[in-house]
């Protein structure tokens, strides 16, 4: 199966998600947050650095729960800001 290349907007949205999750994590270690969410630290690292710009919904939901964030808040912070 060939994956369709991401648009610049999708890449930017993934970068915004990563920045927001990193900010929300604050002083907590990546390993602690990943364990609380039930994902690997490498998965969280890829999301935070933008290397995984389109993580699965359930991964994002688990991270939001581990960080005490609502999905509405995440969606609002990561929405496309067009010209």
PDB file of C-alpha atoms in Angstrom:
ATOM      1  CA  UNK A   1       0.000   0.000   0.000  1.00  0.00           C
ATOM      2  CA  UNK A   2       1.366   3.385  -0.990  1.00  0.00           C
ATOM      3  CA  UNK A   3       0.804   6.196   1.463  1.00  0.00           C
ATOM      4  CA  UNK A   4      -0.300   9.538   0.063  1.00  0.00           C
ATOM      5  CA  UNK A   5       2.239  12.274   0.827  1.00  0.00           C
ATOM      6  CA  UNK A   6       1.180  14.703   3.535  1.00  0.00           C
ATOM      7  CA  UNK A   7       0.244  18.229   2.617  1.00  0.00           C
ATOM      8  CA  UNK A   8       2.189  21.131   4.111  1.00  0.00           C
ATOM      9  CA  UNK A   9      -0.856  21.885   6.278  1.00  0.00           C
ATOM     10  CA  UNK A  10      -0.915  18.331   7.641  1.00  0.00           C
ATOM     11  CA  UNK A  11       2.785  18.518   8.457  1.00  0.00           C
ATOM     12  CA  UNK A  12       2.318  21.864  10.214  1.00  0.00           C
ATOM     13  CA  UNK A  13      -0.628  20.495  12.201  1.00  0.00           C
ATOM     14  CA  UNK A  14       1.537  17.585  13.322  1.00  0.00           C
ATOM     15  CA  UNK A  15       4.289  19.979  14.389  1.00  0.00           C
ATOM     16  CA  UNK A  16       1.762  22.059  16.378  1.00  0.00           C
ATOM     17  CA  UNK A  17       0.510  18.892  18.077  1.00  0.00           C
ATOM     18  CA  UNK A  18       4.055  17.914  18.996  1.00  0.00           C
ATOM     19  CA  UNK A  19       4.889  21.353  20.396  1.00  0.00           C
ATOM     20  CA  UNK A  20       1.683  21.450  22.416  1.00  0.00           C
ATOM     21  CA  UNK A  21       2.237  17.982  23.888  1.00  0.00           C
ATOM     22  CA  UNK A  22       5.838  18.864  24.761  1.00  0.00           C
ATOM     23  CA  UNK A  23       4.667  22.074  26.493  1.00  0.00           C
ATOM     24  CA  UNK A  24       1.908  20.190  28.333  1.00  0.00           C
ATOM     25  CA  UNK A  25       4.405  17.552  29.491  1.00  0.00           C
ATOM     26  CA  UNK A  26       6.401  20.291  31.216  1.00  0.00           C
ATOM     27  CA  UNK A  27       8.913  18.823  33.656  1.00  0.00           C
ATOM     28  CA  UNK A  28       7.559  15.282  33.436  1.00  0.00           C
ATOM     29  CA  UNK A  29       9.853  12.855  31.699  1.00  0.00           C
ATOM     30  CA  UNK A  30       8.975  11.507  28.296  1.00  0.00           C
ATOM     31  CA  UNK A  31       9.168   7.965  29.702  1.00  0.00           C
ATOM     32  CA  UNK A  32       6.715   8.746  32.526  1.00  0.00           C
ATOM     33  CA  UNK A  33       4.135  10.311  30.221  1.00  0.00           C
ATOM     34  CA  UNK A  34       4.503   7.567  27.622  1.00  0.00           C
ATOM     35  CA  UNK A  35       4.075   4.860  30.277  1.00  0.00           C
ATOM     36  CA  UNK A  36       0.999   6.584  31.704  1.00  0.00           C
ATOM     37  CA  UNK A  37      -0.496   6.718  28.203  1.00  0.00           C
ATOM     38  CA  UNK A  38       0.448   3.144  27.352  1.00  0.00           C
ATOM     39  CA  UNK A  39       2.653   4.096  24.405  1.00  0.00           C
ATOM     40  CA  UNK A  40       6.383   3.802  23.899  1.00  0.00           C
ATOM     41  CA  UNK A  41       8.701   6.685  24.680  1.00  0.00           C
ATOM     42  CA  UNK A  42       9.896   6.473  21.072  1.00  0.00           C
ATOM     43  CA  UNK A  43       6.336   7.011  19.819  1.00  0.00           C
ATOM     44  CA  UNK A  44       5.982  10.085  22.014  1.00  0.00           C
ATOM     45  CA  UNK A  45       9.396  11.326  20.860  1.00  0.00           C
ATOM     46  CA  UNK A  46       8.376  10.982  17.205  1.00  0.00           C
ATOM     47  CA  UNK A  47       5.121  12.861  17.812  1.00  0.00           C
ATOM     48  CA  UNK A  48       6.814  15.648  19.773  1.00  0.00           C
ATOM     49  CA  UNK A  49       9.483  16.149  17.111  1.00  0.00           C
ATOM     50  CA  UNK A  50       7.055  16.046  14.182  1.00  0.00           C
ATOM     51  CA  UNK A  51       8.475  12.812  12.770  1.00  0.00           C
ATOM     52  CA  UNK A  52       5.033  11.219  13.240  1.00  0.00           C
ATOM     53  CA  UNK A  53       2.731  14.062  12.144  1.00  0.00           C
ATOM     54  CA  UNK A  54      -0.391  11.904  11.894  1.00  0.00           C
ATOM     55  CA  UNK A  55      -0.527   9.702  14.998  1.00  0.00           C
ATOM     56  CA  UNK A  56      -3.494   7.407  15.534  1.00  0.00           C
ATOM     57  CA  UNK A  57      -6.512   8.925  17.264  1.00  0.00           C
ATOM     58  CA  UNK A  58      -6.286   6.481  20.169  1.00  0.00           C
ATOM     59  CA  UNK A  59      -2.622   7.378  20.705  1.00  0.00           C
ATOM     60  CA  UNK A  60      -3.467  11.074  20.853  1.00  0.00           C
ATOM     61  CA  UNK A  61      -6.423  10.389  23.158  1.00  0.00           C
ATOM     62  CA  UNK A  62      -4.230   8.323  25.508  1.00  0.00           C
ATOM     63  CA  UNK A  63      -1.572  11.049  25.621  1.00  0.00           C
ATOM     64  CA  UNK A  64      -4.212  13.709  26.251  1.00  0.00           C
ATOM     65  CA  UNK A  65      -5.573  11.660  29.146  1.00  0.00           C
ATOM     66  CA  UNK A  66      -2.120  11.139  30.627  1.00  0.00           C
ATOM     67  CA  UNK A  67      -1.476  14.884  30.439  1.00  0.00           C
ATOM     68  CA  UNK A  68      -4.902  15.928  31.754  1.00  0.00           C
ATOM     69  CA  UNK A  69      -5.898  17.584  28.471  1.00  0.00           C
ATOM     70  CA  UNK A  70      -9.279  17.488  26.787  1.00  0.00           C
ATOM     71  CA  UNK A  71      -9.563  16.417  23.171  1.00  0.00           C
ATOM     72  CA  UNK A  72     -11.370  19.702  22.461  1.00  0.00           C
ATOM     73  CA  UNK A  73      -8.375  21.617  23.777  1.00  0.00           C
ATOM     74  CA  UNK A  74      -5.996  19.560  21.650  1.00  0.00           C
ATOM     75  CA  UNK A  75      -8.120  19.994  18.537  1.00  0.00           C
ATOM     76  CA  UNK A  76      -8.360  23.733  19.089  1.00  0.00           C
ATOM     77  CA  UNK A  77      -4.632  24.145  19.568  1.00  0.00           C
ATOM     78  CA  UNK A  78      -3.774  22.041  16.509  1.00  0.00           C
ATOM     79  CA  UNK A  79      -6.403  23.339  14.078  1.00  0.00           C
ATOM     80  CA  UNK A  80      -5.256  24.803  10.771  1.00  0.00           C
ATOM     81  CA  UNK A  81      -4.689  28.527  10.922  1.00  0.00           C
ATOM     82  CA  UNK A  82      -5.108  29.589   7.306  1.00  0.00           C
ATOM     83  CA  UNK A  83      -4.413  32.906   5.685  1.00  0.00           C
TER      84      UNK A  83
END
